[in-house]
Short mmCIF file of C-alpha atoms and ligand atoms in Angstrom, two decimals:
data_model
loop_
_atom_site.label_atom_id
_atom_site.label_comp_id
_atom_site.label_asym_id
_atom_site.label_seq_id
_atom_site.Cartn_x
_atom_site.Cartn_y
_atom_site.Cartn_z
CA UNK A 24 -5.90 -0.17 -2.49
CA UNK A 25 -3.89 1.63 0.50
CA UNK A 26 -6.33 3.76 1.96
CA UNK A 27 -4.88 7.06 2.60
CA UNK A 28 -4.50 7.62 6.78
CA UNK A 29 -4.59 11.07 7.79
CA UNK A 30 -2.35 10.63 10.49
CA UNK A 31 -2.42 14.30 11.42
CA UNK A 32 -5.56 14.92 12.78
CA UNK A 33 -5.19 11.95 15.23
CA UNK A 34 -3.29 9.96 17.48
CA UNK A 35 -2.08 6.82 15.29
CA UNK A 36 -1.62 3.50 17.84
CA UNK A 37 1.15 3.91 20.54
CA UNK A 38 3.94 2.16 20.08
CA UNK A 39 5.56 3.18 23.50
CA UNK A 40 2.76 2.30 25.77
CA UNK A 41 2.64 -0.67 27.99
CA UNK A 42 1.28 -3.67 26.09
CA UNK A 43 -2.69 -4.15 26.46
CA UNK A 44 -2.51 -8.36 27.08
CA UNK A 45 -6.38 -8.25 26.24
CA UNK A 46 -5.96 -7.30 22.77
CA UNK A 47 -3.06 -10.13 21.81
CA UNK A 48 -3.46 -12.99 20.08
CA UNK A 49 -2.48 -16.03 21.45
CA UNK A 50 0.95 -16.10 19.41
CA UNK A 51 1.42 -12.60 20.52
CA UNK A 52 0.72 -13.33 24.35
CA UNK A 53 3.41 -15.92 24.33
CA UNK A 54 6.00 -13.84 22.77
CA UNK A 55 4.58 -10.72 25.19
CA UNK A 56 5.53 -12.92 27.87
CA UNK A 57 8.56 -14.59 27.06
CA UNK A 58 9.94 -10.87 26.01
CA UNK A 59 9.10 -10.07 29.49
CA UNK A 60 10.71 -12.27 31.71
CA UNK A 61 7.43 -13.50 32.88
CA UNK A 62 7.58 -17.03 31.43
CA UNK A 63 10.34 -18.52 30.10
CA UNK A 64 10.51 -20.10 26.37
CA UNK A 65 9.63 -23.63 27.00
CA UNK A 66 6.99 -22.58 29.90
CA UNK A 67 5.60 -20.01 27.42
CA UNK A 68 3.05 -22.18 25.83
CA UNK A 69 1.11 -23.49 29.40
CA UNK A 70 1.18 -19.92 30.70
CA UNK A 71 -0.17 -18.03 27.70
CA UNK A 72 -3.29 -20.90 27.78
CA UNK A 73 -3.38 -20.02 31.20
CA UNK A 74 -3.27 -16.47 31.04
CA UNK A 75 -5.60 -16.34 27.78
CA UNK A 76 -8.50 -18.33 29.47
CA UNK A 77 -8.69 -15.53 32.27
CA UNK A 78 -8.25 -12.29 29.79
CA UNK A 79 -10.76 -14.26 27.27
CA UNK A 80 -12.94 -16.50 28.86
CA UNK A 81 -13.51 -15.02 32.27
CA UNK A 82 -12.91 -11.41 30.24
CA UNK A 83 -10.71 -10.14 33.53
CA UNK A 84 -9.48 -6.59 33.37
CA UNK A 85 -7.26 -7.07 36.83
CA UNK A 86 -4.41 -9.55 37.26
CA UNK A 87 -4.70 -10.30 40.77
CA UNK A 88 -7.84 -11.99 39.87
CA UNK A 89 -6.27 -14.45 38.24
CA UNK A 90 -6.14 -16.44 40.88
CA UNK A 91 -4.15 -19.92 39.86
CA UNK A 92 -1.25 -18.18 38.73
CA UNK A 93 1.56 -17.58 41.30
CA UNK A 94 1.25 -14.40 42.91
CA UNK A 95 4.36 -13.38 41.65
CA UNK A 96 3.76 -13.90 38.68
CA UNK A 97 0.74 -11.47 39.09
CA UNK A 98 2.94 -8.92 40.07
CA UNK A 99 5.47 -9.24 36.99
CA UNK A 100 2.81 -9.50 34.67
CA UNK A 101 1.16 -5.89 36.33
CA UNK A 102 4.48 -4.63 36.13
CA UNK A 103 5.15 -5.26 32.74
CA UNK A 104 1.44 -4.94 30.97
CA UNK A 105 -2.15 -3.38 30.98
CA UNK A 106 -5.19 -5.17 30.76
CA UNK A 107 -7.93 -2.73 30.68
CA UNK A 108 -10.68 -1.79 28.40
CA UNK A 109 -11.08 1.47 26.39
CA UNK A 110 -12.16 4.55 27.29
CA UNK A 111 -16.45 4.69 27.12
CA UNK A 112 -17.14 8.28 26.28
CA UNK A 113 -20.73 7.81 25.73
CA UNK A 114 -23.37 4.91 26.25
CA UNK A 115 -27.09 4.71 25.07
CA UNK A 116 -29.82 2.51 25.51
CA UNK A 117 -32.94 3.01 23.40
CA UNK A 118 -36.43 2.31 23.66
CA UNK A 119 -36.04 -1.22 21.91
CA UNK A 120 -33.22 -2.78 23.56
CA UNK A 121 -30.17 -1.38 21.51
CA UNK A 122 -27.36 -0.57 23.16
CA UNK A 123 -25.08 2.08 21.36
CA UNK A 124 -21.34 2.69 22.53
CA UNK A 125 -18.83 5.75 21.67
CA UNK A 126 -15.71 4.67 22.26
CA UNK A 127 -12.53 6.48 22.44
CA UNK A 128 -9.36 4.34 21.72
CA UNK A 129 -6.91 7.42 21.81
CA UNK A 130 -7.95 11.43 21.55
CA UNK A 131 -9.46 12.12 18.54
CA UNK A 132 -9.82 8.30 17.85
CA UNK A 133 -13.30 7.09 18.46
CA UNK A 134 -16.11 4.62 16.80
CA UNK A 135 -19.06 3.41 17.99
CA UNK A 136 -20.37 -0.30 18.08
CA UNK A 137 -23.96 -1.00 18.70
CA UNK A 138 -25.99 -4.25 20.40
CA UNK A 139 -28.90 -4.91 18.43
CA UNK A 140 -30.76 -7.74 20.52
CA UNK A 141 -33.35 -10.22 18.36
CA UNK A 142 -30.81 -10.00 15.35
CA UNK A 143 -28.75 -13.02 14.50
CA UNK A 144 -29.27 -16.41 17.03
CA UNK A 145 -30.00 -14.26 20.30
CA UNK A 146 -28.47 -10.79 19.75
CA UNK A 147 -25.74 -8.99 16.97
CA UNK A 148 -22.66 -6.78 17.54
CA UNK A 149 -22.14 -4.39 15.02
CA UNK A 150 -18.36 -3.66 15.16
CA UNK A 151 -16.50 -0.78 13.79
CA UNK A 152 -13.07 -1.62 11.11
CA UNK A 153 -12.17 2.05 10.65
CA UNK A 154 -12.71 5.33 12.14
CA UNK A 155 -14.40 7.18 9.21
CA UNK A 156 -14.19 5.78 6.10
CA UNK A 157 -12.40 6.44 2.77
CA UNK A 158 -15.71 5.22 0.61
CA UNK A 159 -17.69 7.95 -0.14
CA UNK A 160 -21.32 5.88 -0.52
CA UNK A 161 -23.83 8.50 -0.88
CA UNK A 162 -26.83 7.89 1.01
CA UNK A 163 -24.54 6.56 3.74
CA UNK A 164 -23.47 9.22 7.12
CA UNK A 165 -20.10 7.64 7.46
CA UNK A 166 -19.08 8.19 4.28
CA UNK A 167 -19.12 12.49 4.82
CA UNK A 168 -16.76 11.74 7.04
CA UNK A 169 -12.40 11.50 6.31
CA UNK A 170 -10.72 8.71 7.06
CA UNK A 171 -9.16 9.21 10.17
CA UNK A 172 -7.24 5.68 10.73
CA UNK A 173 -7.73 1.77 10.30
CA UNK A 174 -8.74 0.30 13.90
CA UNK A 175 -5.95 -1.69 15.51
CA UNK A 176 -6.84 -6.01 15.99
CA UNK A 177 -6.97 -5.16 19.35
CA UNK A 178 -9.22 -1.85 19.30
CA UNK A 179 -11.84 -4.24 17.04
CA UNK A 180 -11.32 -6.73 19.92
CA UNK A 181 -11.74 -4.43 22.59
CA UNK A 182 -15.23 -3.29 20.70
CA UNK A 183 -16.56 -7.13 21.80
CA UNK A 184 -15.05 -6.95 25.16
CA UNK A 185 -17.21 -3.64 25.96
CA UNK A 186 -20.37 -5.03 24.74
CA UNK A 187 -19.92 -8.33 27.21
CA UNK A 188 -18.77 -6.26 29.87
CA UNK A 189 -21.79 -4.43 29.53
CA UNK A 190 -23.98 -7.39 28.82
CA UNK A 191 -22.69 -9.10 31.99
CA UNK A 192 -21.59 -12.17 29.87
CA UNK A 193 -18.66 -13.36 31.07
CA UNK A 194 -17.44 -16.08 31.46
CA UNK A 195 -18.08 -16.86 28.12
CA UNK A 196 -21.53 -18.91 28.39
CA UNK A 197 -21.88 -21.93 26.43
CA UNK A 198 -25.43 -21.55 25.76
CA UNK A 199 -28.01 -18.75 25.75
CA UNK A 200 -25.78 -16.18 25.20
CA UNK A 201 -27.18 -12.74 24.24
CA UNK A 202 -24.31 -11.60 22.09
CA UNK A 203 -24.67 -14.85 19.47
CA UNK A 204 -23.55 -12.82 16.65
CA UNK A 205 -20.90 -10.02 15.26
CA UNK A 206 -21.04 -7.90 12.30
CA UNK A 207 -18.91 -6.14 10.77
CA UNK A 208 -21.19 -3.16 9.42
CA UNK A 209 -20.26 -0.53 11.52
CA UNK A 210 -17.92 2.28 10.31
CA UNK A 211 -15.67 1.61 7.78
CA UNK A 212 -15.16 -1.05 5.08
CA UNK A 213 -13.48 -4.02 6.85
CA UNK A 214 -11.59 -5.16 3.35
CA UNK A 215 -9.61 -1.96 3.34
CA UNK A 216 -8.63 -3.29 7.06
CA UNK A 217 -8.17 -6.87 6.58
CA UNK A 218 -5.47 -7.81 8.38
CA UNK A 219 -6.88 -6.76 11.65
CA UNK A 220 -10.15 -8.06 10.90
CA UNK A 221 -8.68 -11.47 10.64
CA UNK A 222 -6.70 -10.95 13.60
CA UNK A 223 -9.36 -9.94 15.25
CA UNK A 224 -11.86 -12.51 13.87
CA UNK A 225 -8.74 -15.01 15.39
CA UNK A 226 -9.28 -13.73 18.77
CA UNK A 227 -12.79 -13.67 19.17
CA UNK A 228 -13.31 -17.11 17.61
CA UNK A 229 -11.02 -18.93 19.94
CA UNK A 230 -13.00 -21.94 21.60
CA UNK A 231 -11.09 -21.18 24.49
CA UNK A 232 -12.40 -17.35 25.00
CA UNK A 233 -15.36 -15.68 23.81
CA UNK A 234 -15.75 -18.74 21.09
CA UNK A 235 -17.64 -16.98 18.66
CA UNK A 236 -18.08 -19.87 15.83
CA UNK A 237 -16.72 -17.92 12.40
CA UNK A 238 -20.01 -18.79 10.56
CA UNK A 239 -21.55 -16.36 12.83
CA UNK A 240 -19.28 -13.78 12.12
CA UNK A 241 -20.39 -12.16 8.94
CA UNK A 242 -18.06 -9.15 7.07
CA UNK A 243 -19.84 -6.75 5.05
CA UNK A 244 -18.27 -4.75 2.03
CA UNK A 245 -19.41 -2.36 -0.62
CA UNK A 246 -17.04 -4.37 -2.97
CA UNK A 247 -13.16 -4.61 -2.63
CA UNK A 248 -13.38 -7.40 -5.14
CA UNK A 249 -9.45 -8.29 -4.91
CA UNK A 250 -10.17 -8.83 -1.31
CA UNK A 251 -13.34 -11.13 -1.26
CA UNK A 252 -10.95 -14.16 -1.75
CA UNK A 253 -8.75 -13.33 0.70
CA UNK A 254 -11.34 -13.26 3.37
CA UNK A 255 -12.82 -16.42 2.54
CA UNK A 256 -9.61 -17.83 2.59
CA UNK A 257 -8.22 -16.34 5.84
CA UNK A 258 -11.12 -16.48 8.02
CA UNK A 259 -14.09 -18.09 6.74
CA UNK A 260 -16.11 -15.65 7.69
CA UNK A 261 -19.68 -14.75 6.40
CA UNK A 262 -20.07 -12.55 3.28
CA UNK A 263 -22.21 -9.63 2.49
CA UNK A 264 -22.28 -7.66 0.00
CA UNK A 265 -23.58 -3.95 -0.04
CA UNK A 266 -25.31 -3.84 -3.79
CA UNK A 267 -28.30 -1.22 -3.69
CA UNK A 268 -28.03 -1.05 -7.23
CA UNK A 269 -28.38 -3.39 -10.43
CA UNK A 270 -26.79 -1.41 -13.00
CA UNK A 271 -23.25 0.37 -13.20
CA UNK A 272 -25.01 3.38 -13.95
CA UNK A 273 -26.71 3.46 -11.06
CA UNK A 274 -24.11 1.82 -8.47
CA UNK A 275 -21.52 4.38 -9.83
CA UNK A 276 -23.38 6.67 -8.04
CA UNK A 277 -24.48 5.28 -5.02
CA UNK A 278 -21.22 3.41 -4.31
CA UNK A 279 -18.75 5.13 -6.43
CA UNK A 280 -16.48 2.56 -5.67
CA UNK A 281 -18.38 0.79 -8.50
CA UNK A 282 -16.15 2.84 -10.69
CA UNK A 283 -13.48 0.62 -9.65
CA UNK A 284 -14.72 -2.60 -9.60
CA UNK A 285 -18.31 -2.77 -11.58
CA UNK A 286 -21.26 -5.09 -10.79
CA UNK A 287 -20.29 -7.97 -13.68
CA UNK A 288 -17.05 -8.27 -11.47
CA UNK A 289 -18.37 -8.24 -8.29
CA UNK A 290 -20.70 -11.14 -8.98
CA UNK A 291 -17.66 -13.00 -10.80
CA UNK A 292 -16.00 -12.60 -7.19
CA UNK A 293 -18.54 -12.99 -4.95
CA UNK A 294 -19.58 -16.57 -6.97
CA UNK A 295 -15.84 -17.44 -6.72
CA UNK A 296 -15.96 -17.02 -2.42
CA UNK A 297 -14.53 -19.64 -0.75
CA UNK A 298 -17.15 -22.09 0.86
CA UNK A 299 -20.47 -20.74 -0.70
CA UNK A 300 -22.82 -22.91 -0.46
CA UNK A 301 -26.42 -23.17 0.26
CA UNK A 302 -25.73 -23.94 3.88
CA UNK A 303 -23.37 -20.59 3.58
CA UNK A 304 -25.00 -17.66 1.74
CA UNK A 305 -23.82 -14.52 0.59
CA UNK A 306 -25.80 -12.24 1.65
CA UNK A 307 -26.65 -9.14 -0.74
CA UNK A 308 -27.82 -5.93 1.36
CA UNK A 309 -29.94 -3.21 -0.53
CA UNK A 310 -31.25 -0.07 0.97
CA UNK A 311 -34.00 1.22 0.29
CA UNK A 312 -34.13 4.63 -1.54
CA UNK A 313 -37.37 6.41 -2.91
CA UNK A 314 -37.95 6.90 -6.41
CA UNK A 315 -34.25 5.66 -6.92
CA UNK A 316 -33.77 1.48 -6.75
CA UNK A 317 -37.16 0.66 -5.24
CA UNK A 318 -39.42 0.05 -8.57
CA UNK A 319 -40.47 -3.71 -9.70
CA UNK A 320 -38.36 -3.65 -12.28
CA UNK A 321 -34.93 -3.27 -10.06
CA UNK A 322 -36.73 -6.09 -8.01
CA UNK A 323 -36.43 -7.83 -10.97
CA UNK A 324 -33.62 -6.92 -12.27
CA UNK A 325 -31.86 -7.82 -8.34
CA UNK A 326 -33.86 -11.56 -8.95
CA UNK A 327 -31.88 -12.17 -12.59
CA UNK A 328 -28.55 -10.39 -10.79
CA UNK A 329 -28.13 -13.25 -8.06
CA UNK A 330 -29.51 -16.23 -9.93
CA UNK A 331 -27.50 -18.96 -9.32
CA UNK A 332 -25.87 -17.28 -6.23
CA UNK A 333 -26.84 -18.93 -2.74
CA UNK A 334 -28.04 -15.70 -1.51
CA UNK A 335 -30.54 -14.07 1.18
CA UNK A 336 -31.38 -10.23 0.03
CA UNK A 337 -31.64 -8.00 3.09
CA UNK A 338 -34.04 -5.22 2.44
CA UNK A 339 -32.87 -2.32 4.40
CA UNK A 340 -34.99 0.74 4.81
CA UNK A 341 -32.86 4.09 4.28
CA UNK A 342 -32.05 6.06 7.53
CA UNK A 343 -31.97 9.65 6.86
CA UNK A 344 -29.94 11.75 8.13
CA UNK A 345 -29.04 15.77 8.42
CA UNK A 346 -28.37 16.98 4.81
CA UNK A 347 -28.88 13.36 3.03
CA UNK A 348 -30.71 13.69 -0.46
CA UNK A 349 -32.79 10.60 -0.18
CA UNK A 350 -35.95 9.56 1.33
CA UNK A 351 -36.67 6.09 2.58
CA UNK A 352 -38.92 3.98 0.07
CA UNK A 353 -42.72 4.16 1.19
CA UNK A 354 -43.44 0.63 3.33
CA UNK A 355 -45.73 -0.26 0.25
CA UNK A 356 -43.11 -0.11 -2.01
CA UNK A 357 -40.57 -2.04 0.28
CA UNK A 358 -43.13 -5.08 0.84
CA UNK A 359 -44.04 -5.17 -3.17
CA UNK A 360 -40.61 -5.38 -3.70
CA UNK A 361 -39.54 -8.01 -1.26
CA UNK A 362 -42.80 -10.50 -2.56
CA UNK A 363 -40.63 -10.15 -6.13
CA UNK A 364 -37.75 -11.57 -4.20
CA UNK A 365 -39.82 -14.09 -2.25
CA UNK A 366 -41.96 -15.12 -5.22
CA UNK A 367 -38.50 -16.40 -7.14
CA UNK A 368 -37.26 -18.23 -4.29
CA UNK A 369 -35.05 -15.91 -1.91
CA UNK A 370 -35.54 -14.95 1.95
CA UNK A 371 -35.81 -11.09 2.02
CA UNK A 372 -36.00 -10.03 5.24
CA UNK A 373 -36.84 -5.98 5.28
CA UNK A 374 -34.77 -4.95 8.15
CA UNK A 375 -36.64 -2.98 11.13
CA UNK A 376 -34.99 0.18 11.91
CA UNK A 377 -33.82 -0.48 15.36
CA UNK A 378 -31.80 2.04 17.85
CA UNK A 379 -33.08 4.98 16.08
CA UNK A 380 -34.17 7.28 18.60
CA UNK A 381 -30.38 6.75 19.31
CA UNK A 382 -29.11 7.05 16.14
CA UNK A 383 -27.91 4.10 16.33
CA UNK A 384 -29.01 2.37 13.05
CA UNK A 385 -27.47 1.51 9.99
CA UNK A 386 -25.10 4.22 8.46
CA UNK A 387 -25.82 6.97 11.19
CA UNK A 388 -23.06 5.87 13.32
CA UNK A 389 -20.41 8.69 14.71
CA UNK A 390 -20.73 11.33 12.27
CA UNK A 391 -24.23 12.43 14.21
CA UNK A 392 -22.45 11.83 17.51
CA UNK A 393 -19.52 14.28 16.48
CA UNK A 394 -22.03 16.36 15.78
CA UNK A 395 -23.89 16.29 19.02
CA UNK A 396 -20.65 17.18 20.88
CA UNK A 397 -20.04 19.78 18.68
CA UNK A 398 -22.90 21.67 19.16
CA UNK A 399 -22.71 20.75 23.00
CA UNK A 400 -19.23 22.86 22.77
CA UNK A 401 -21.34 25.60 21.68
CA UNK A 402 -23.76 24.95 24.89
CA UNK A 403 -26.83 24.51 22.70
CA UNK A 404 -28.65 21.21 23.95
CA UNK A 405 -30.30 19.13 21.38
CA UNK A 406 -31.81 15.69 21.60
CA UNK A 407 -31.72 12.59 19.07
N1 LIG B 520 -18.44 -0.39 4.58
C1 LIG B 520 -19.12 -1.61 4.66
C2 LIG B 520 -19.69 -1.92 6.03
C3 LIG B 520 -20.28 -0.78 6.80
S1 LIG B 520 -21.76 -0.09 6.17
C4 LIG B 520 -20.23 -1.66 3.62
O1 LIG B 520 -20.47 -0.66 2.97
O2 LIG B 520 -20.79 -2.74 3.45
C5 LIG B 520 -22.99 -1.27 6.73
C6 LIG B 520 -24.28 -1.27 5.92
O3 LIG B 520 -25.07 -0.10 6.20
C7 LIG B 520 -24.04 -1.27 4.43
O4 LIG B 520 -24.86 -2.20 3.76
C8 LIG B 520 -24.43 0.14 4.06
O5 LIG B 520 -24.74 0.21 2.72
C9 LIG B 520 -25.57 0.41 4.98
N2 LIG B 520 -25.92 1.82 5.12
C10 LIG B 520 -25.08 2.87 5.08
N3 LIG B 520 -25.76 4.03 5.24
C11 LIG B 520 -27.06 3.71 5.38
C12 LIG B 520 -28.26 4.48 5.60
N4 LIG B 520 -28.23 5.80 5.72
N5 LIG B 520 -29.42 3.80 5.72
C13 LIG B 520 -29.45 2.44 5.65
N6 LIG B 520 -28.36 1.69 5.44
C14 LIG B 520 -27.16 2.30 5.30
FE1 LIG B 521 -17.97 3.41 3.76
FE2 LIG B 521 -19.75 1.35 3.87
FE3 LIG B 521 -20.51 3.91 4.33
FE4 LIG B 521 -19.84 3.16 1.87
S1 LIG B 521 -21.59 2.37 3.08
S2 LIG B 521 -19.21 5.06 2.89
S3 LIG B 521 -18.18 1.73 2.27
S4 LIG B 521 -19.10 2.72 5.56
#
């Protein structure tokens, strides 16, 4: 489906701005350079590895740091390009470790990404596809809020680059790092985007830069079942699946996208993704809403839905926010729920809230912090 871009009310990517080298691929740095003047044809290859292992590895954001290429080089290369991060509007820290960025790629362009350490191998990056989104999930904040654009390859990339700036992990560490894991769950529905996701998944996989390994790199949808294949296919990437539901009736309303492309077909695709396996489970993620999907019987109901799917479940408790009609599930509910799951075989992890007292947690992203500034326009001070 082409999502429809509202190009109006924002700043689409600038086309007449000096090339950003630290959002290129590695195909793209070559030609960047050759186009240049900086290296010619035949020297292109050495000097984009060179150049690549600085901007990537050693995550530089100033050429004359780069210190075994020829100082005049240097100079061509800062005459010609950027390399710089983008603007951080806003940065949090809350009480458990989560860091929360607002990032501004252009005016009127911005998305946040979020650290969650303990998630993952050492630590997860939630990274934003989209500013806003087109999906109009119900319980979810995002969702109230118009599509404003797709986010470039290199604005995804750039998302990573922040976080490690921030985390102090550069060069890229080749154990113990803190940042172990990305996914794509913040705003936006990364199938809708997929080209740059996979560019970006391209980038940030490279064994020669930040070298995250693509089975740690895990892409959550709500369902763009003509996509799922795709995905699999172009980056290899770890699927999850937003459910919530386990009837049409039910999912029509909670992800109206459901409409489109109902449960019986979602589970056709998701058994049909390339490299499932019990080594490499789908994930299904269900949040938890009172009174709504949380009774025994959707438990199992969810247990007879992913039979015969490798699959972990990921409980996730609903985070209200201003004006949302649901209420989380009571903790009772959530754990008699998950020992359904456990009792027929699958890990069900209830995920913890985390970042909250930053809004930071799963579906509040942006829409809260556009609200914040808002309201700090109209000089009234109010805290998360
Ligand atoms: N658009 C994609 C990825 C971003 S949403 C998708 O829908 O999968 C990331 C996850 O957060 C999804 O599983 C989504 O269902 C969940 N989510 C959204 N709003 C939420 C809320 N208010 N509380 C808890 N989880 C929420
Ligand atoms: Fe969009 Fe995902 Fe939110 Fe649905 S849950 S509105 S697809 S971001």
């Amino acid at each position: 489906m082409a999502a429809t871009l509202d190009l109006s009310r924002a700043s689409a990517p600038s086309q007449t701005a000096p090339v950003n080298l630290a959002g290129l691929t590695r195909e793209g740095l070559k030609a960047a350079l050759i186009a240049a003047g900086v290296a010619a044809p035949d020297k292109a290859r050495m000097r984009a590895a060179q150049v690549w292992r600085w901007v990537h590895h050693y995550g530089v954001t100033d050429f004359a740091k780069m210190s075994d290429v020829a100082k005049e080089t240097r100079t061509r290369m800062a005459d010609a390009f950027v390399l710089r991060r983008p603007e951080i509007v806003e940065r949090q820290q809350s009480r458990d470790g989560v860091r929360k960025w607002l990032i501004r790629f252009s005016p009127g362009v911005e998305a946040e990404t979020v650290f969650i350490p303990g998630v993952g191998r050492a630590g997860a990056l939630c990274v934003s596809s989209q500013v806003g989104c087109t999906l109009n999930c119900s319980f979810c904040h995002t969702g109230t809020q118009a599509l404003v654009r797709n986010l470039t390859g290199a604005e995804i990339i750039s998302q990573v680059q922040v976080a490690r700036d921030d985390l102090g992990e550069w060069p890229s560490p080749k154990e113990d790092r803190q940042l172990s894991n990305i996914v794509f769950m913040g705003m936006g529905e990364p199938l809708y985007n997929l080209d740059n996701v996979a560019e970006a998944m391209e980038v940030i996989s490279d064994n020669e830069g930040i070298a995250l390994s693509r089975r740690r790199i895990t892409v959550s949808t709500s369902g763009v079942v003509p996509e799922l294949k795709p995905l699999g296919d172009r980056t290899n990437a770890m699927l999850a699946i937003s459910l919530h539901a386990t009837n049409d009736a039910l999912r029509d309303e909670l992800v109206p996208l459901n409409r489109k492309y109902p449960i019986a077909e979602l589970m056709a695709a998701v058994k049909a993704y390339p490299g499932l396996s019990n080594a490499r489970r789908v994930t299904f993620e269900y949040v938890m809403l009172k009174g709504v999907n949380d009774s025994l019987a959707d438990a199992r109901a969810l247990v007879k839905l992913v039979q015969g799917v490798p699959a972990k479940i990921n409980l996730i408790p609903f985070n209200p926010w201003p004006g949302s009609k649901y209420e989380c599930s009571d903790w009772a509910t959530i754990e008699a729920f998950a020992a359904v799951l456990n009792r027929a075989g699958y890990a069900s992890p209830i995920r913890t809230p985390r970042g909250r007292d930053i809004l930071a947690a799963c579906g509040q992203l942006k829409s809260e912090s556009e609200k914040q500034r808002a309201s700090a326009l109209r000089a009234m001070t109010r805290t998360a």
